[in-house]
Coordinates of C-alpha atoms in Angstrom, one line a residue:
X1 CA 2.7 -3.0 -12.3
X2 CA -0.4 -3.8 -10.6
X3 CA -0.9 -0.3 -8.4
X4 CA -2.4 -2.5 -5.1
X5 CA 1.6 -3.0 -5.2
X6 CA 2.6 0.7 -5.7
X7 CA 2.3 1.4 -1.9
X8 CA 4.4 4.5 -0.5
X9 CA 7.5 3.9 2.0
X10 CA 6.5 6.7 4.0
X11 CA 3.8 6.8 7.1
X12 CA 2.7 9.8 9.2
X13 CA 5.1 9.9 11.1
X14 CA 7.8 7.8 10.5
X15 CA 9.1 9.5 7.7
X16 CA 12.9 8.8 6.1
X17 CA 14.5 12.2 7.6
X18 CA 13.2 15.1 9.5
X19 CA 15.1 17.4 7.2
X20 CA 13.1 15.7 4.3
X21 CA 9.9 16.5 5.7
X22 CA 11.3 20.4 7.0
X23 CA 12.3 21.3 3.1
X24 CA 8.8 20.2 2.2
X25 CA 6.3 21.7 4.7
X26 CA 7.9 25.2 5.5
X27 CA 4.7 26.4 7.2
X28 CA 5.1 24.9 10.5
X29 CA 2.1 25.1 11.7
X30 CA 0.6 22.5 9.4
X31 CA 2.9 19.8 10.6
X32 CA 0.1 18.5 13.0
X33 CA -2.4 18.0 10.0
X34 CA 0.1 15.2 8.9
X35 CA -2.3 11.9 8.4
X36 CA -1.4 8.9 6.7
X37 CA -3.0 7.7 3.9
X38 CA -5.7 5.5 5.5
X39 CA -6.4 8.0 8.2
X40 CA -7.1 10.4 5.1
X41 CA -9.4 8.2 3.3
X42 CA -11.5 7.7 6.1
X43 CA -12.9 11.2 5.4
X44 CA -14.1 10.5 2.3
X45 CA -17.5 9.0 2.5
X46 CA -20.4 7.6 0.3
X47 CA -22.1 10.2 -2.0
X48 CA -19.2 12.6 -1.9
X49 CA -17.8 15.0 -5.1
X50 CA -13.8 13.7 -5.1
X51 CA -11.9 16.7 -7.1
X52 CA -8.1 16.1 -7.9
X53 CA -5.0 17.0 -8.9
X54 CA -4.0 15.4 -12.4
X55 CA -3.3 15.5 -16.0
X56 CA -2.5 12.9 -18.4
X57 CA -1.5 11.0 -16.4
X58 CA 1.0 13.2 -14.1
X59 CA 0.7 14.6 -10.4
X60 CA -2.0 13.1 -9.6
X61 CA -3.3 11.7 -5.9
X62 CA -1.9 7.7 -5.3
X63 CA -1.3 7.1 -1.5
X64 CA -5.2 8.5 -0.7
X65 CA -7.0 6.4 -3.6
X66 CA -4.9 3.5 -3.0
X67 CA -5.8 3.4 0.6
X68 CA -9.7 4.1 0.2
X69 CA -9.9 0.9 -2.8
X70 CA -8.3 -1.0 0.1
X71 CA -10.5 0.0 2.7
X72 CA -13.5 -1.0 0.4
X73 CA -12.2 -3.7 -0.8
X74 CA -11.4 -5.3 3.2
X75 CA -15.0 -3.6 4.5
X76 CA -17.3 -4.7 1.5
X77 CA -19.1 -1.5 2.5
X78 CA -21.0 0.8 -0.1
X79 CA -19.6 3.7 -2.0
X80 CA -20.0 5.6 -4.8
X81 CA -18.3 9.3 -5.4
X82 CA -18.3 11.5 -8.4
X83 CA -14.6 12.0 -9.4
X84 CA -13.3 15.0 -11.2
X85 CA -9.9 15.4 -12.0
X86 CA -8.6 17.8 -15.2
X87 CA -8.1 14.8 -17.6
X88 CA -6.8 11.3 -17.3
X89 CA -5.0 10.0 -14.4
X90 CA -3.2 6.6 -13.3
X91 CA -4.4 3.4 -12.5
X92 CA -4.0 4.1 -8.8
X93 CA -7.0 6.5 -8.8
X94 CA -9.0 5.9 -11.9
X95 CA -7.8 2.0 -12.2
X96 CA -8.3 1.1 -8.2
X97 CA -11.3 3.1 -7.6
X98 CA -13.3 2.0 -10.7
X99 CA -12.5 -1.8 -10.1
X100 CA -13.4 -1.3 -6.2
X101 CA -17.2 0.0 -7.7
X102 CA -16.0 3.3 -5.9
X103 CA -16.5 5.8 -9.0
X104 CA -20.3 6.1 -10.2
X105 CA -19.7 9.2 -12.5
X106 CA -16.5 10.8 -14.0
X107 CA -15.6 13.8 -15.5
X108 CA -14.0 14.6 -18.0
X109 CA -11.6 12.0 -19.8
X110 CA -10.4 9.2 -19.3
X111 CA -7.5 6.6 -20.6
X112 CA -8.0 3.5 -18.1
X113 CA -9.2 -0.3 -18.9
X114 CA -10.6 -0.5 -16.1
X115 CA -12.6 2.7 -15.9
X116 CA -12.9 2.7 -19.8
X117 CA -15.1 -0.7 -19.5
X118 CA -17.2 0.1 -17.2
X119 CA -18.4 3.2 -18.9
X120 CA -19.0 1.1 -22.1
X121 CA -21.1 -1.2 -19.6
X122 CA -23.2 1.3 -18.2
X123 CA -21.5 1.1 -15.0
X124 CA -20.5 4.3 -14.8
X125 CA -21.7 7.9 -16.4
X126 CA -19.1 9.5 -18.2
X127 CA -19.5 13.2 -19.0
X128 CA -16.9 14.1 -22.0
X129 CA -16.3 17.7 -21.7
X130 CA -13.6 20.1 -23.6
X131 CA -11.2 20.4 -21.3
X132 CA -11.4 24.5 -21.3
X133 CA -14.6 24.0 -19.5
X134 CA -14.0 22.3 -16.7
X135 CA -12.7 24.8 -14.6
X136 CA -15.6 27.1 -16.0
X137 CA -18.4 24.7 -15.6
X138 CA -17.0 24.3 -11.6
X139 CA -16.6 28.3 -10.8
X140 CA -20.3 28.7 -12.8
X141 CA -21.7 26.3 -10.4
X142 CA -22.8 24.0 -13.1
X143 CA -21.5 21.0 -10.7
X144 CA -22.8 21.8 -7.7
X145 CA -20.1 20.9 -4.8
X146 CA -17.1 19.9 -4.2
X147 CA -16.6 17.6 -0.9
X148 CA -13.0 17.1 -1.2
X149 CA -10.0 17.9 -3.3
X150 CA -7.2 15.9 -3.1
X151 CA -3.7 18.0 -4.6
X152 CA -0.4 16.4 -5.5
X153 CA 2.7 19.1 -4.2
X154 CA 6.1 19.1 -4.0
X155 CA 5.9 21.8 -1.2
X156 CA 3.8 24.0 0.7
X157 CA 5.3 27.0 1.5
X158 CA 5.8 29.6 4.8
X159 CA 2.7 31.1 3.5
X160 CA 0.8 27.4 3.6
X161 CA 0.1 27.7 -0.3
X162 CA 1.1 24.7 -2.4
X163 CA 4.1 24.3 -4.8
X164 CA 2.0 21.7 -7.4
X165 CA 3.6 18.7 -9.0
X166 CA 4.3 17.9 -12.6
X167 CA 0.6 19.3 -13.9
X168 CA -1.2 21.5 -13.0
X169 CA -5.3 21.0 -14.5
X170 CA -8.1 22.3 -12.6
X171 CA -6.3 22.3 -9.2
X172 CA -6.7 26.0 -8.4
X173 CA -10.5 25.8 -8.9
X174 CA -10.4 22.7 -7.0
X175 CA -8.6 24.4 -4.3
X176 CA -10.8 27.6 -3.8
X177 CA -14.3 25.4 -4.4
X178 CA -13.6 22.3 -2.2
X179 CA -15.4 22.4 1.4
X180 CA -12.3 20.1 2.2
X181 CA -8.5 19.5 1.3
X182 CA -5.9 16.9 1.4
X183 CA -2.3 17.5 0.6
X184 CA -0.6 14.7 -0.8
X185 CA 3.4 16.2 -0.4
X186 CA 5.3 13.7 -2.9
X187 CA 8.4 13.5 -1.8
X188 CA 9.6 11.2 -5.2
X189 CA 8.5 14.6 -7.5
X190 CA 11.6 17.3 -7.5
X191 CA 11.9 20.4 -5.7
X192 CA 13.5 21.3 -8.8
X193 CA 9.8 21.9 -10.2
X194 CA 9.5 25.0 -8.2
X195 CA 9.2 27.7 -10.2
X196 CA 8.0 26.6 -13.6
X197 CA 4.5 26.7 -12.6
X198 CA 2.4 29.8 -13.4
X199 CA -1.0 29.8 -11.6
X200 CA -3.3 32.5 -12.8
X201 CA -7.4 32.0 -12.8
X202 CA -10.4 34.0 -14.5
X203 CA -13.2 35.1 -13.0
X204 CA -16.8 34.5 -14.1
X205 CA -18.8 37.2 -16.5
X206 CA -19.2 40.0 -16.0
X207 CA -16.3 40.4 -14.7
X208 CA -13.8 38.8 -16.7
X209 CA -11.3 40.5 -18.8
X210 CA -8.8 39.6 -21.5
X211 CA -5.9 37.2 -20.5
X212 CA -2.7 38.9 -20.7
X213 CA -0.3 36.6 -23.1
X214 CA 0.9 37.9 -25.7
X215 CA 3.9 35.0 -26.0
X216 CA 4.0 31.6 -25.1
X217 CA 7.0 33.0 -22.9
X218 CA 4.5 35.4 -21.0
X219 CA 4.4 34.6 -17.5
X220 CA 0.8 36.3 -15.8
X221 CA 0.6 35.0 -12.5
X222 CA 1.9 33.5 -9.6
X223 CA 4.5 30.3 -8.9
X224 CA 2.2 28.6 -6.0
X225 CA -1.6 27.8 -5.6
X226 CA -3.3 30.1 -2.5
X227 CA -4.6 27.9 -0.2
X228 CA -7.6 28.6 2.7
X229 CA -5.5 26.3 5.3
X230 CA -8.6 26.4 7.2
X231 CA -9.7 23.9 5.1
X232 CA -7.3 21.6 4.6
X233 CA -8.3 18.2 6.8
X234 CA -5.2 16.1 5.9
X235 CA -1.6 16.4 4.8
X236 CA -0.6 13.0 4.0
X237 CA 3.4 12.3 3.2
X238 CA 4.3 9.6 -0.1
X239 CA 7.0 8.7 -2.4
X240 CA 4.8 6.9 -5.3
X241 CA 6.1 8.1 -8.8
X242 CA 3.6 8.9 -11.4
X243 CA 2.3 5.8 -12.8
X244 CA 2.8 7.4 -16.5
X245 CA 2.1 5.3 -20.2
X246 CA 5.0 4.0 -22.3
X247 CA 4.6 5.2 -25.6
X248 CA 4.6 3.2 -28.8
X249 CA 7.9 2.8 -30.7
X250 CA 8.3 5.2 -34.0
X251 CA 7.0 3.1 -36.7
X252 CA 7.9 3.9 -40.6
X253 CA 3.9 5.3 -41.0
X254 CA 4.7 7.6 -38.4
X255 CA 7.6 8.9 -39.8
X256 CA 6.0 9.0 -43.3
X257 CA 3.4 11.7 -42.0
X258 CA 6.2 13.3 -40.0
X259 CA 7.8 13.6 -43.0
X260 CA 4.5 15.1 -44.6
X261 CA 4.2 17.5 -42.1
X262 CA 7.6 18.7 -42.6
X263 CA 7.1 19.8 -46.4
X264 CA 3.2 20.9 -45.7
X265 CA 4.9 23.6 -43.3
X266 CA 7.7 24.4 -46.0
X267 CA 5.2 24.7 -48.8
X268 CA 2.9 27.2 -46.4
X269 CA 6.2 29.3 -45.2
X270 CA 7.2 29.5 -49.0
X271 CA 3.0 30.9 -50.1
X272 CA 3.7 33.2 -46.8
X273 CA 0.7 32.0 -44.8
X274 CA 3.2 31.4 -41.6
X275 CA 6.6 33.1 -40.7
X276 CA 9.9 30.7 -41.2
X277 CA 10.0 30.9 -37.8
X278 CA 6.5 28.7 -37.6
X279 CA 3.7 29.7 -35.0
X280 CA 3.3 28.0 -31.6
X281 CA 2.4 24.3 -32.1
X282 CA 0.0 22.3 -30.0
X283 CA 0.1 18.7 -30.4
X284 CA -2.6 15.9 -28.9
X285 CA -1.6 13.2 -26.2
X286 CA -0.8 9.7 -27.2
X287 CA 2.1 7.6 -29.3
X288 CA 1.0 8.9 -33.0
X289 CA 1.3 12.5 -32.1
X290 CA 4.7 12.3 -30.1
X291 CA 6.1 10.4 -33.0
X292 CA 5.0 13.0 -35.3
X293 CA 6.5 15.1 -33.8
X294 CA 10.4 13.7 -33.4
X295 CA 10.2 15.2 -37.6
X296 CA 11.1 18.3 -35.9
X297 CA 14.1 16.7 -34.7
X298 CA 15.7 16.4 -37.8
X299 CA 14.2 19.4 -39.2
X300 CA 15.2 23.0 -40.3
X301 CA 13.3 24.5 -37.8
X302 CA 14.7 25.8 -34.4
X303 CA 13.6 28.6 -31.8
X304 CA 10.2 26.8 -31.9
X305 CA 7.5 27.4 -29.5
X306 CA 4.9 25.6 -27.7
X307 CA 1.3 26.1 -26.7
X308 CA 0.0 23.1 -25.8
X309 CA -1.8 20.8 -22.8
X310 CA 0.6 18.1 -22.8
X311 CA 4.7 18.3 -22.7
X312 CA 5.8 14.4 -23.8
X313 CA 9.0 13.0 -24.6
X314 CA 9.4 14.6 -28.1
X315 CA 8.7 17.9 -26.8
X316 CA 11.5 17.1 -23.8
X317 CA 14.2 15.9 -26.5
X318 CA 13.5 18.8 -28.8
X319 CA 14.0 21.2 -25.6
X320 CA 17.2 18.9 -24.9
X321 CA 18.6 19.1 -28.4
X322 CA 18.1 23.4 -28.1
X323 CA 15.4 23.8 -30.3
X324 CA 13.0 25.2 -28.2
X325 CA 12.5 28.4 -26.7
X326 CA 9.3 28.1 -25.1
X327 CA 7.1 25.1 -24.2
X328 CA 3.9 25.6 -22.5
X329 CA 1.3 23.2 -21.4
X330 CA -0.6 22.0 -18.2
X331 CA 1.8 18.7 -17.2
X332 CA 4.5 17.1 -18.0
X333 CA 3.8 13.2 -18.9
X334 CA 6.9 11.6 -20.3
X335 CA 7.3 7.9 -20.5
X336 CA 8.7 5.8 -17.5
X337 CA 11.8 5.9 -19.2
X338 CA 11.9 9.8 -19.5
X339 CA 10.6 10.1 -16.2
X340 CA 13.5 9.0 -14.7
X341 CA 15.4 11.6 -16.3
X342 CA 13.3 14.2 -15.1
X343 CA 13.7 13.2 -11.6
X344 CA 16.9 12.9 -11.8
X345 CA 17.8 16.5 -14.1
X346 CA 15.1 18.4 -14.0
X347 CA 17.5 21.8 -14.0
X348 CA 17.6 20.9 -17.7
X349 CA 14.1 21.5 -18.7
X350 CA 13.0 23.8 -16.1
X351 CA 14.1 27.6 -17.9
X352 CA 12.1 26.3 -21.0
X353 CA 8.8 24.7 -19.8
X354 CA 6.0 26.7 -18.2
X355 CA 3.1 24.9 -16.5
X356 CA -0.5 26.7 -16.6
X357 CA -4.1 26.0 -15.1
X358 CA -6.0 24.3 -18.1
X359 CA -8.2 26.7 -18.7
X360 CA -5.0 28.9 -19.8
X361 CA -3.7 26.3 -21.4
X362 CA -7.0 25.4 -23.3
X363 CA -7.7 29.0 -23.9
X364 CA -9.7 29.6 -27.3
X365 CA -9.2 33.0 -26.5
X366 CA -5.2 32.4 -26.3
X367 CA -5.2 30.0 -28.9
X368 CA -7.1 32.1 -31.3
X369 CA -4.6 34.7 -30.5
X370 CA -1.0 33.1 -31.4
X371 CA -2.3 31.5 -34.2
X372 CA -1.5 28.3 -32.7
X373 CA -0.8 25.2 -34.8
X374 CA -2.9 22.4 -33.9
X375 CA -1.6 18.9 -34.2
X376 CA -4.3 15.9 -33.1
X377 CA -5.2 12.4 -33.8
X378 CA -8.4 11.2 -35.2
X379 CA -10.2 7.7 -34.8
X380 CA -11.4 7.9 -38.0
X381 CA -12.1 10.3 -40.6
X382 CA -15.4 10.8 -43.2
X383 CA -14.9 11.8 -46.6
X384 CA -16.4 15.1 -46.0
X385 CA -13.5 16.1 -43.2
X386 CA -15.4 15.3 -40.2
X387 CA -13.7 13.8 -37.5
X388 CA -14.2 11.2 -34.8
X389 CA -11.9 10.9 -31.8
X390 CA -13.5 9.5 -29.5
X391 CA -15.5 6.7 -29.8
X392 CA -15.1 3.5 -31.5
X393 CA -17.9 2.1 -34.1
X394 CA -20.0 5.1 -32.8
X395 CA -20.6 4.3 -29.6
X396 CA -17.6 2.7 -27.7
X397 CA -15.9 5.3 -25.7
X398 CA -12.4 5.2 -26.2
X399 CA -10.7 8.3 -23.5
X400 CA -12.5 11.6 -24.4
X401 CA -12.1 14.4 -26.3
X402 CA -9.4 16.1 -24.4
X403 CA -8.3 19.5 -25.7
X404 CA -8.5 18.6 -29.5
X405 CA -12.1 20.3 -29.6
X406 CA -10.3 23.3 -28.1
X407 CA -7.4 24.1 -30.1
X408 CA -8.9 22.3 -33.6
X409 CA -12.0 25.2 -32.9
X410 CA -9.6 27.8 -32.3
X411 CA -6.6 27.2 -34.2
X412 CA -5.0 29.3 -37.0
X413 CA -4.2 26.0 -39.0
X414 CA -6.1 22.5 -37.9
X415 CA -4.1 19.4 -38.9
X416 CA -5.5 15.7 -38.0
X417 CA -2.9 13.0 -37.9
X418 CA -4.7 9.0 -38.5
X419 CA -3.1 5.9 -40.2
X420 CA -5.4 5.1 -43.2
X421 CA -5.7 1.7 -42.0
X422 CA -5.8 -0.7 -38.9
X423 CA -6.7 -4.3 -37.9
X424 CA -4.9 -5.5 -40.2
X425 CA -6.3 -3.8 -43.0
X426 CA -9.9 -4.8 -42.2
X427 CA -10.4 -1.4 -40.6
X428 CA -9.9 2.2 -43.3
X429 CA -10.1 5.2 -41.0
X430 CA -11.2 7.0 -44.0
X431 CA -15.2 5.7 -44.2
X432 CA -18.1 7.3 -45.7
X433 CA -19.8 9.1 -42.4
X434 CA -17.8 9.1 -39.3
X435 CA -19.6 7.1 -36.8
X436 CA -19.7 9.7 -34.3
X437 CA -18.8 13.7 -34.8
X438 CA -16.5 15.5 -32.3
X439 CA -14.9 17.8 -35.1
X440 CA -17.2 18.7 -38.0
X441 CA -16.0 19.5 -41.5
X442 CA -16.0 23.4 -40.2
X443 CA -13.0 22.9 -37.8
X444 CA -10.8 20.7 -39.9
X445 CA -8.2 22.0 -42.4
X446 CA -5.8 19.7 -43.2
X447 CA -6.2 15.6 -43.3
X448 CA -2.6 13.7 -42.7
X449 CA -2.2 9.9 -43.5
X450 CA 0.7 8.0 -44.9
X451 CA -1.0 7.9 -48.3
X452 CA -0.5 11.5 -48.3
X453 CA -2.4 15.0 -47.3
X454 CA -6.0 16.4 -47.8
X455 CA -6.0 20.6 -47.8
X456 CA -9.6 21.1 -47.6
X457 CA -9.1 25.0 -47.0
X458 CA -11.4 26.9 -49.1
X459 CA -13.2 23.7 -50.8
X460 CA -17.3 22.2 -50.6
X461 CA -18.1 19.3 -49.9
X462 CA -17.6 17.6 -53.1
X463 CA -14.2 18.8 -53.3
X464 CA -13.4 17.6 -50.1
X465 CA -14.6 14.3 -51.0
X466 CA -12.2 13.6 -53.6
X467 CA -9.5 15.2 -52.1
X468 CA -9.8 12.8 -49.4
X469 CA -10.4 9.5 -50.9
X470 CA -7.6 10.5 -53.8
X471 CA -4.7 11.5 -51.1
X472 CA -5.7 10.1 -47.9
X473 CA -7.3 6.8 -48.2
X474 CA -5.4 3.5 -48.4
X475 CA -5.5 1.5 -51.5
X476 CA -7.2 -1.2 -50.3
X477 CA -10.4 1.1 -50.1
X478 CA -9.7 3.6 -52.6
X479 CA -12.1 2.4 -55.1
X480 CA -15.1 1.0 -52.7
X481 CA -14.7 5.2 -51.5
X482 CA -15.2 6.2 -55.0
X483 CA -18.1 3.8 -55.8
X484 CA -19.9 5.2 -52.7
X485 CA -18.9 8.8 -53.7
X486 CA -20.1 8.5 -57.2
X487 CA -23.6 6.7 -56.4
X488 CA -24.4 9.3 -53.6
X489 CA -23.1 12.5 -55.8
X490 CA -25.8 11.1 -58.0
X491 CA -28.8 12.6 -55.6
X492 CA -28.8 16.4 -55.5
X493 CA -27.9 17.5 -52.0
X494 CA -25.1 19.6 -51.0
X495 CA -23.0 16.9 -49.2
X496 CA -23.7 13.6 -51.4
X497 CA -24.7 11.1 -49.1
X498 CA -26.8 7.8 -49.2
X499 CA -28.0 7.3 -45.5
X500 CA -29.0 3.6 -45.9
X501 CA -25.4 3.1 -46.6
X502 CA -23.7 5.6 -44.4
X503 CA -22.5 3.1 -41.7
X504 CA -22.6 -0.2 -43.7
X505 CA -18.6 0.0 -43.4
X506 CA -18.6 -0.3 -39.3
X507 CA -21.8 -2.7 -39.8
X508 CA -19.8 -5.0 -42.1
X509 CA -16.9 -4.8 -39.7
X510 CA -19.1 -6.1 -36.5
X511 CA -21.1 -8.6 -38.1
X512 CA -18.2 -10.0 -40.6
X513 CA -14.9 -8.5 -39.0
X514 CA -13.7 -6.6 -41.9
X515 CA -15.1 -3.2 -43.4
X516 CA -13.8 -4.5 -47.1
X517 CA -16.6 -5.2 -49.9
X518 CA -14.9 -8.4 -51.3
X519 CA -17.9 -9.0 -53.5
X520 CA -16.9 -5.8 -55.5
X521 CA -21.0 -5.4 -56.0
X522 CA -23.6 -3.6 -54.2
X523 CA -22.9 -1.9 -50.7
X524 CA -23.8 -4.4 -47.5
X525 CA -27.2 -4.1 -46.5
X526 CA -28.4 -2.9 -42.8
X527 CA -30.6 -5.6 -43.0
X528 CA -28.7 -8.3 -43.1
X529 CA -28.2 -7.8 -39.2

């Protein structure tokens, strides 16, 4: 649905019921900051830092954004804001705003069309940070202001601090750093959240000390976000639900490396590298990983415990079926179809799912900790177990690194999940060099396709190599992998590599549309462009 569409049913003051409005705003003496949306957005101005509330893509701003595209759009007049939010959110903010020319920089990921081509157009600068730092880089003054935060909530209490929605991200940094705040109260996201949030914050060196979890279960701080209400210059009132992604149907590949998984962990519980009871898990955003993970569905494995950013639909149906104890993570981003559920039940999931500011979340020092299992997606994948996740043919941005440089860093075991091939087979994920490093060789462990699984623990370079193109690559490629490998193990050099050659695959694929050497002879030449 086109989000110009997605308007809310609620105005300032003309809202559905007084009672409505009573259970959400307990502090009275806010009621008279009520705006609506357009009122709101007449605050923000050109040149101004936007900060919001947001995660992949759940409780993010929509009535305030919406508004401010339409203002531009009907006014023609100039404006261009940085926007910060703690990963990707919907169309009605990133989507509207980017088309609108509103957004010259963002930070720091992104999963939009719209904003995604105008980055790859130059339009607009795109800083890709781990998601860990955000919150850090904000409190150490590395971004210099803040104008305006805009905050999803469910509530704000008789205390005038806010009950957040269904993520969490860099709102409490937002909160305390912003000169200004608006309050979007949702009314659409359930009271029934209350209480699953756990808002806890670090300070800045030298006086920060270590962050007290010990289990994914450990709650270390408090159910609200404080709030200055001094500062707050709006409290606008909407119903829009969460414009979230469906997700890809569970295709026989996906089940194959599922399946993969499954007997990796037995084989590792049987050498007695991890308890039978597993370690926490962590597991990347997006249709591959949540498809991966519905393996533990039918698995052996119960009681099983999550440390993660991002709580999706498999995550929900394994804490439906009882095999979770503890799932933990910065939002919850099911698809539409799961969303209704959770509006309509979220009593279900609430005693099992903790929600954490992102820099908890994203904690190498947590992470590191647990020994957290970490479960990501690659674009594509180099012989030598680098990996790229990012950007397409080396310079196309796809959405951002996220969190996978956080937990694959930190992790006790780092497992990348790819299909060996796409575009119809004219594209191998596994190529010679990856176009563009997010993950080097030194944070990857384990290599899943559905040709099989590379263990690269403990091996060079060379060993690596073969390990890779043997298990991992598809058919199709297998021997033009090997005839690379053997002419560039030829030169003396730790890691073999011919760097005339290194990116002939993704040249081949632009200029001819396919990265397959039909002529069976010499590699393509760079030239040839």
């Amino acid at each position: 649905m086109n989000s110009t569409n997605r308007q809310s049913s609620y105005s300032a003051y003309s809202l559905e019921g007084e009672t409505d409005m009573k259970e959400r705003i307990l502090d009275e003496s806010l009621i008279g900051k009520i705006l609506t949306a357009e009122e709101a957005a007449e605050t923000i101005i050109d040149g101004m830092t936007v900060a919001t509330s947001g995660f992949t893509p759940s409780g993010y701003p929509k009535a305030v954004p919406l508004a401010l595209a339409k203002r531009v759009r009907n006014t023609q007049e100039k404006m261009e804001i940085t926007l910060i939010a703690g990963a990707s959110v919907g169309d009605e903010l990133d989507g509207e705003l980017s088309r609108e020319g509103i957004i010259k920089r963002r930070i720091p990921y992104q999963t939009n069309e719209s904003i995604r081509s105008k980055i790859n157009r130059g339009e607009i600068q795109f800083i890709d940070q781990h998601l860990s730092h955000v919150a850090q880089n904000i409190n150490y003054n590395f971004i210099d202001k803040i104008d305006v935060a805009i905050i999803e909530a469910i509530k704000i209490t008789e205390e005038g601090n806010i009950i957040p929605s269904t993520s969490i991200g860099i709102s409490p940094t937002i909160v305390d750093k912003a000169k200004n705040i608006i309050i979007e109260v949702n009314m659409s996201q359930p009271l029934e959240l209350e209480g699953i949030h756990d808002i806890y914050t670090i300070k800045n060196p030298p006086f920060r000390k270590p962050i007290p979890i010990i289990n994914c279960f450990d709650r270390i701080g408090s159910n609200y976000i404080p709030l200055n209400k001094e500062k707050i210059s709006g409290i606008v009132i909407t119903d829009i639900k969460d414009n979230v992604r469906p997700l890809a149907p569970v295709n026989d590949n996906n089940k194959i490396m599922a399946g993969i998984l499954m007997e990796f962990l037995d084989f590792e519980i049987r050498k007695g590298r991890i308890p039978k009871e597993l370690l926490p898990l962590q597991s990347g955003v997006g249709s591959v990983a949540n498809a991966v993970l519905k393996g533990f569905l039918n698995s052996k494995y119960d009681n099983l415990q999550f440390y993660t950013e991002v709580i999706q639909d498999s995550i929900l149906d394994l804490v439906e079926a009882g095999r979770v104890c503890c799932a933990s993570g910065t939002a919850i981003t099911p698809s539409p179809e799961k969303l209704k559920e959770i509006l309509l039940s979220m009593k279900r999931y609430r005693d099992k799912i903790i929600l954490r500011p992102q820099e908890i979340s994203n904690h190498p020092e947590i992470i590191r900790r647990l020994g957290v299992i970490a479960m990501n997606t690659a674009i594509e994948v180099d012989i030598y177990g680098n990996v790229n996740s990012t950007n397409v043919l080396g310079g196309n941005m796809m959405n951002g690194i996220g969190g996978s440089g956080d937990f694959a860093r930190n992790a006790y075991l780092s497992i990348f999940f790819t299909e060996s091939i796409i575009k119809d087979a004219h594209i191998s994920t596994i190529v010679p060099l990856v176009s563009h490093h997010d993950h080097t060789e030194h944070d990857v462990d384990v290599i899943i396709t559905e040709r099989g699984i590379a263990d690269l623990r403990g091996l060079s370079p060379k060993e690596r190599a073969k390990r890779i193109i043997e298990n991992c690559a598809h058919p199709d490629y297998k021997d033009q992998l090997r005839e690379y490998y053997n002419r560039a193990s030829r030169r003396r050099g730790h890691i073999p590599i011919l760097l005339n050659e290194a990116f002939s695959w993704h040249c081949r694929f632009e200029s001819v549309g396919t990265m397959k050497n039909d002529t069976g002879g010499k590699e393509y030449e760079l030239s040839s462009n």
